Short mmCIF file of C-alpha atoms and ligand atoms in Angstrom, two decimals:
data_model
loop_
_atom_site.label_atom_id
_atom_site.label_comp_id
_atom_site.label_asym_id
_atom_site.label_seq_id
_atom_site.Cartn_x
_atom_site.Cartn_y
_atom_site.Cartn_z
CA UNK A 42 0.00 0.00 0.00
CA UNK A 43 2.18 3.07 -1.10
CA UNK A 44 0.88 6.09 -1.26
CA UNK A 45 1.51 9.96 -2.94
CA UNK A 46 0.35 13.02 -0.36
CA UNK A 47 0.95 15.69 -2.73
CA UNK A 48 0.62 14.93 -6.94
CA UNK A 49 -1.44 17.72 -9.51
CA UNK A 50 -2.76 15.11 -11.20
CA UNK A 51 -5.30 18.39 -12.45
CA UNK A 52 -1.56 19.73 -13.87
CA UNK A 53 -2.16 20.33 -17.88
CA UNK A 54 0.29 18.12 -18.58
CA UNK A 55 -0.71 15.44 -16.76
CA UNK A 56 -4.43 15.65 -17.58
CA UNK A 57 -4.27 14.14 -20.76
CA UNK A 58 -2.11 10.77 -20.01
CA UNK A 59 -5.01 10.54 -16.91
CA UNK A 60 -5.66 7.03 -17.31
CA UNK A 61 -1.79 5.77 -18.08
CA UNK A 62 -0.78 7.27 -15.21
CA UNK A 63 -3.04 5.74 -12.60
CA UNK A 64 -2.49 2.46 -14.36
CA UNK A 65 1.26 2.86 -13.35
CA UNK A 66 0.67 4.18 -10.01
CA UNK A 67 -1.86 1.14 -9.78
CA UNK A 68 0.99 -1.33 -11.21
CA UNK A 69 3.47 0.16 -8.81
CA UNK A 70 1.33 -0.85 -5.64
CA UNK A 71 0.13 2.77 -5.18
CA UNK A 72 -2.93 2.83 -4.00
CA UNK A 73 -3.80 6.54 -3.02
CA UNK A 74 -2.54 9.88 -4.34
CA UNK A 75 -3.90 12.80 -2.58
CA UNK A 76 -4.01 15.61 -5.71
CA UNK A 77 -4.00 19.07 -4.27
CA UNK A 78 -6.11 22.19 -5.77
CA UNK A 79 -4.55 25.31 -5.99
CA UNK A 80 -7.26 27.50 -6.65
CA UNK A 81 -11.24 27.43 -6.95
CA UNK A 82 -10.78 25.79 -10.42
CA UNK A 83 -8.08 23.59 -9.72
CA UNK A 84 -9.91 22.58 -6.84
CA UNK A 85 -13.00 21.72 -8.61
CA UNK A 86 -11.08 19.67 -11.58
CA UNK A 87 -9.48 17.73 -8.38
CA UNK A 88 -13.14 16.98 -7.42
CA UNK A 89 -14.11 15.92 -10.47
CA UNK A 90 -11.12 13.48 -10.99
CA UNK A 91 -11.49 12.12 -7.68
CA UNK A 92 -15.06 10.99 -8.92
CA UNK A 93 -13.45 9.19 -11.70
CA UNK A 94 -10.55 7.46 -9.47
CA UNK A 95 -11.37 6.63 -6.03
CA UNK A 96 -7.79 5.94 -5.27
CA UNK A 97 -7.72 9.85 -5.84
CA UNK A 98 -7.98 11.59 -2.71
CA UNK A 99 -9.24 15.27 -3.66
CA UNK A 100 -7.34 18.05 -1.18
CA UNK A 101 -8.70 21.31 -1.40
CA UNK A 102 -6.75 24.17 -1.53
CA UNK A 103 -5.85 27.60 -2.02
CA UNK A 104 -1.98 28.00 -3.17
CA UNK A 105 -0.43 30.69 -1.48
CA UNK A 106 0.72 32.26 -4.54
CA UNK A 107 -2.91 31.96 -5.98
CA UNK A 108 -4.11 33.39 -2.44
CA UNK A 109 -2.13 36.94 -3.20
CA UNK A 110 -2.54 36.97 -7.35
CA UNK A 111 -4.91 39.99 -8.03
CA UNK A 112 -2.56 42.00 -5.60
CA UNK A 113 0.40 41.20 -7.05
CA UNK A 114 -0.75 41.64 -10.31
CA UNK A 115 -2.26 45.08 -9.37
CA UNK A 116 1.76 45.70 -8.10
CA UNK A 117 2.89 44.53 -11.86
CA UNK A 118 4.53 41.20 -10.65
CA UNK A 119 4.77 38.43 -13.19
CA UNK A 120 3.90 35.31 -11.84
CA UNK A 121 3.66 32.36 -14.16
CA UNK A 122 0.61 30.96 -14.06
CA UNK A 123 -1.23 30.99 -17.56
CA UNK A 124 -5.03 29.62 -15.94
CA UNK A 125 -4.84 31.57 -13.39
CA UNK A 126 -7.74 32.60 -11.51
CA UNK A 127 -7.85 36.46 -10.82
CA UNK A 128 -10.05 35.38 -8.04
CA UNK A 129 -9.63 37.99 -4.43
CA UNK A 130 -8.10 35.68 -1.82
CA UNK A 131 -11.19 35.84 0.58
CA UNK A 132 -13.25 34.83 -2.23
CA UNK A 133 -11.04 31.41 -2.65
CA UNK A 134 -11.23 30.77 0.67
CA UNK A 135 -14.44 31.05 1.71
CA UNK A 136 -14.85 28.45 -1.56
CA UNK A 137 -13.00 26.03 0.40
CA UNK A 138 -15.30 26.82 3.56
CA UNK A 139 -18.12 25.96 1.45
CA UNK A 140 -16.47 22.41 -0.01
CA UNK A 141 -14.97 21.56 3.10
CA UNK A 142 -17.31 18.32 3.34
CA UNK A 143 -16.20 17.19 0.06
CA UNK A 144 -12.30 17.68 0.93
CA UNK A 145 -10.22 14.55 1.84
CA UNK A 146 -7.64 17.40 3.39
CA UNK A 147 -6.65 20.58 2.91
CA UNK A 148 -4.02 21.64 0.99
CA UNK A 149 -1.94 22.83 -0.77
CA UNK A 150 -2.01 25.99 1.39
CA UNK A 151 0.76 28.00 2.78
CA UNK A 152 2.89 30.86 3.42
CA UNK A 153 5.19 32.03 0.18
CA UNK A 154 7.94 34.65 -0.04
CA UNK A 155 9.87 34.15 -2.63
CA UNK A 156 7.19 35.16 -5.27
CA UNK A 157 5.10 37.40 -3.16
CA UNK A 158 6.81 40.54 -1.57
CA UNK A 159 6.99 41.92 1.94
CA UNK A 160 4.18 43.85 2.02
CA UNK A 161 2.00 41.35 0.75
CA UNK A 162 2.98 38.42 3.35
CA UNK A 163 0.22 40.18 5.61
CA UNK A 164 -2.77 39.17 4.17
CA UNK A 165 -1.45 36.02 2.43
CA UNK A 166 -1.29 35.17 6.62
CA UNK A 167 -4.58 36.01 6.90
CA UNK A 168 -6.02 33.33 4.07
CA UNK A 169 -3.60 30.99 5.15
CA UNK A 170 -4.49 31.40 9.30
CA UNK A 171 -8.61 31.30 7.76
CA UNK A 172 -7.55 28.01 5.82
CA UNK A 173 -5.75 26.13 8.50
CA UNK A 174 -8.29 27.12 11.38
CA UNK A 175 -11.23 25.67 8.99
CA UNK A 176 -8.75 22.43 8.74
CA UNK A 177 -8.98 22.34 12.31
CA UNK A 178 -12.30 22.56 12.86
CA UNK A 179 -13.33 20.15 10.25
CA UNK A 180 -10.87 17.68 11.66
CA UNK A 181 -9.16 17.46 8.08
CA UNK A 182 -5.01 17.32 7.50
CA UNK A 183 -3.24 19.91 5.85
CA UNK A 184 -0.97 19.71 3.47
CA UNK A 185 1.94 22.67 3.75
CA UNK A 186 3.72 24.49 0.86
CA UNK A 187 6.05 26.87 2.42
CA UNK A 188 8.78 28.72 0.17
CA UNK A 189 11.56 31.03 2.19
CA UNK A 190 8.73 31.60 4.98
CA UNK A 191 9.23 28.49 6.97
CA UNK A 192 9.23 29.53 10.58
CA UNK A 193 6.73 32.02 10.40
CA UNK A 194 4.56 29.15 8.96
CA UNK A 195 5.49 26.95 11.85
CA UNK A 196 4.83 29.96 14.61
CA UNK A 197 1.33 30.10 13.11
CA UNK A 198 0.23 26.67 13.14
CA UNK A 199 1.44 26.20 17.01
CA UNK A 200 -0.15 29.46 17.63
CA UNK A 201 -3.21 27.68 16.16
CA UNK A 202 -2.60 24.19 17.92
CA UNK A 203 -2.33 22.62 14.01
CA UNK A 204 -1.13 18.81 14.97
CA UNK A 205 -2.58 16.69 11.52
CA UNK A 206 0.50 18.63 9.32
CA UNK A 207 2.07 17.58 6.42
CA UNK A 208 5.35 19.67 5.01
CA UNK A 209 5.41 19.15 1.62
CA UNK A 210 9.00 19.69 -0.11
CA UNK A 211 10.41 21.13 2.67
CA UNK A 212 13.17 23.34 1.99
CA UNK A 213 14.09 24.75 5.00
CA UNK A 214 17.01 23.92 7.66
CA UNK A 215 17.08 20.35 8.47
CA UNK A 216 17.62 21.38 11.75
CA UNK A 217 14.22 23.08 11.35
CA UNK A 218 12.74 19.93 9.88
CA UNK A 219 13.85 18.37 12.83
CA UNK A 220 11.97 20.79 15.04
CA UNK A 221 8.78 20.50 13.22
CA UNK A 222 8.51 16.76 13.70
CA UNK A 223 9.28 17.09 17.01
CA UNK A 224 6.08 19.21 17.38
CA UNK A 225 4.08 16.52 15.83
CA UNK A 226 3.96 17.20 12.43
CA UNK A 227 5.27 15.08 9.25
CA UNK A 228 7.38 15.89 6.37
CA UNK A 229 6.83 14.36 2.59
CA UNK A 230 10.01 13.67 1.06
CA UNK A 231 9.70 13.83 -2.50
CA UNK A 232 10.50 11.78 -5.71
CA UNK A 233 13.51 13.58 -6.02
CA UNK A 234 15.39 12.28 -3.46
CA UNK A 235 18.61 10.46 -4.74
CA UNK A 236 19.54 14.09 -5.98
CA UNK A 237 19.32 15.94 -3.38
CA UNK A 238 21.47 16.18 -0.17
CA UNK A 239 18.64 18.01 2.16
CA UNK A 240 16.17 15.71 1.61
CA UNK A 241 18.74 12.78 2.03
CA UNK A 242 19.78 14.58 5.48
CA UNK A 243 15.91 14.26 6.35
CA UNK A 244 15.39 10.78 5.55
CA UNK A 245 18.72 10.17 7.97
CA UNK A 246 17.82 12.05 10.64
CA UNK A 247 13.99 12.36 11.36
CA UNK A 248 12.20 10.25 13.71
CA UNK A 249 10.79 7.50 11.02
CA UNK A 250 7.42 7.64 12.10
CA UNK A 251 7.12 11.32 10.77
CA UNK A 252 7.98 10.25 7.20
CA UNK A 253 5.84 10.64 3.92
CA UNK A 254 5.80 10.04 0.59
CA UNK A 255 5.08 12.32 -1.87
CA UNK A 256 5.97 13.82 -5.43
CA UNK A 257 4.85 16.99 -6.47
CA UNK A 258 3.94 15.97 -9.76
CA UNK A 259 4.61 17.47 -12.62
CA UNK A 260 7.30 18.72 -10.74
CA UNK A 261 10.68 17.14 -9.01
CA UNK A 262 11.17 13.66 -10.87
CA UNK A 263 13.68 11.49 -10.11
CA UNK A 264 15.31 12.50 -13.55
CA UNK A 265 15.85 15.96 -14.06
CA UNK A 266 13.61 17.28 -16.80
CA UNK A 267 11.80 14.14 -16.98
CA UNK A 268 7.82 14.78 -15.84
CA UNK A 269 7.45 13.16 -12.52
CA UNK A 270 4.29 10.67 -11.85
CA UNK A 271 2.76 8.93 -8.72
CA UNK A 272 4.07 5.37 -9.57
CA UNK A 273 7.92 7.39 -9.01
CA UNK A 274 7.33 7.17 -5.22
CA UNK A 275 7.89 3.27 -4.79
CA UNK A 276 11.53 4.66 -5.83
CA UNK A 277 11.59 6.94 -3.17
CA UNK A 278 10.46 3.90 -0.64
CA UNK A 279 13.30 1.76 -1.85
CA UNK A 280 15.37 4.52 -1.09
CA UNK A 281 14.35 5.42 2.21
CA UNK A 282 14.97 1.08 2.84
CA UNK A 283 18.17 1.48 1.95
CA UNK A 284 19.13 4.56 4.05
CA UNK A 285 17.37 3.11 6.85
CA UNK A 286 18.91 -0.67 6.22
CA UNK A 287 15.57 -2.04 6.61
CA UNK A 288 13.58 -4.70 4.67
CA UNK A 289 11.75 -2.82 2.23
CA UNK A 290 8.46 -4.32 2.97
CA UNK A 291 8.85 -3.47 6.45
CA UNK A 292 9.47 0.29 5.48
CA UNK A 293 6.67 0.27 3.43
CA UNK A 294 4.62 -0.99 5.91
CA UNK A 295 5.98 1.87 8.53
CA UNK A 296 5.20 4.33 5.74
CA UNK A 297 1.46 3.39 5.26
CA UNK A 298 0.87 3.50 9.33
CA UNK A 299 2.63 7.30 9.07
CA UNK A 300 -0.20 7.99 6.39
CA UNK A 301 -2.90 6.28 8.63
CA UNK A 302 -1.62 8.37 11.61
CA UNK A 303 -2.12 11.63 9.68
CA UNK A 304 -5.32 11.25 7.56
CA UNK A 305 -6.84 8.58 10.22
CA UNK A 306 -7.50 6.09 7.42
CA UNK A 307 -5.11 3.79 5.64
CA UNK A 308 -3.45 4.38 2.28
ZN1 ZN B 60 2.30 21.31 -4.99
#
């Protein structure tokens, strides 16, 4: 029973090779992928999939990025997102409020400051603090992106008492990393793994029951340039085995109770 907390299965390019992907996934013991909406449309395509695929678990989201886009337009920022939805933050938000029954978890949602400026972070807190107190409430996990904003992320969600957290790609301090599992929460290492020392560092040194698997699809294959899929993550397992000098079927079978722990149902 593997499992992917954080694909965009809703990505453009991954849309159209729908079924060949889940039939790889499927063939490579996956048996949920959690695909994460980044904005009102995103989150609805999510929805929609998840009809198709039950082994898709639809997250709904608000990407903090997405959260802050009419203002940073308004400032003459390019950001690249071609579908984007010039929706106002609140407006996104309170669409996850309203879809909140339908959401497996929440996420992605965040803090992000190396596309938004300063004066900005403000109110991207405010969606974000809005997003993970309705998490709370609904008894739903989270799923975290956090880009150059890390502790102030982590300040919030103890300030909120958040405990069902998942970091995905963290790219923060290990020593960080290692503070942020010690509060409760897990971290998904991603696909990417044999290239990168951080996550490497992670896999070493965090307490094993704190460990997810994720990929960030489209983004962060194993190969660079290549376009990563769900079915990459039983490469990330064998991995994590190896590191760990443990049976990979045991590992596995630790990594499916660390998913059960966080969404409270099994992978
Ligand atoms: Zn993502």
């Amino acid at each position: 029973m593997l499992f992917d907390v954080h694909a965009h299965l809703t990505h453009p390019e991954l849309r159209a090779r729908e079924a060949e992907l889940l039939a790889r996934a499927g063939a490579a013991g996956v048996t949920s992928i959690v695909s994460n909406g980044l904005n009102p449309a995103d989150n609805l395509a999510v929805l929609e999939l998840a009809r198709r695929a039950p082994q898709v678990r639809p997250a709904l989201g608000l990407y903090p990025v997405d959260a802050i886009l009419p203002e940073m337009v308004a400032l003459g920022i390019d950001y690249p997102r071609d579908e984007a939805e010039l929706l106002p933050g609140e407006e996104a938000v309170e669409w996850v409020v309203r879809h909140v029954d339908q959401a497996f978890a929440i996420g992605e949602i965040g803090l992000d400051g190396y596309w938004v400026p300063e004066e900005l972070w403000g109110k991207q807190e405010r969606h974000f603090r809005a997003l993970v107190r309705l998490a709370i409430e609904a008894d739903k996990a989270m799923i975290l992106h956090t880009r150059k904003r890390e502790r102030r992320a982590l300040e919030i969600l103890l300030e909120e008492g958040a405990k069902r957290v998942d970091w995905h790609c963290f790219g923060g301090k290990v020593k960080l990393a290692r503070q942020i599992a010690e509060a409760g929460h897990w971290l998904s290492i991603p696909a990417n793994v044999a290239r990168s020392q951080s996550f490497q560092r992670m896999v070493e040194t965090l307490p094993r029951d704190k460990i997810l698997l994720e990929t960030d699809c489209p983004y962060l294959g194993p190969e660079r340039g290549e376009l990563n899929e769900p079915a990459n993550v039983a490469g990330t397992a064998a991995f994590i085995a190896q590191t760990w000098r443990e049976p990979l079927p045991l590992v596995r079978e630790r990594l499916a109770e660390n998913y059960t722990a966080l969404f409270g149902t099994p992978p």
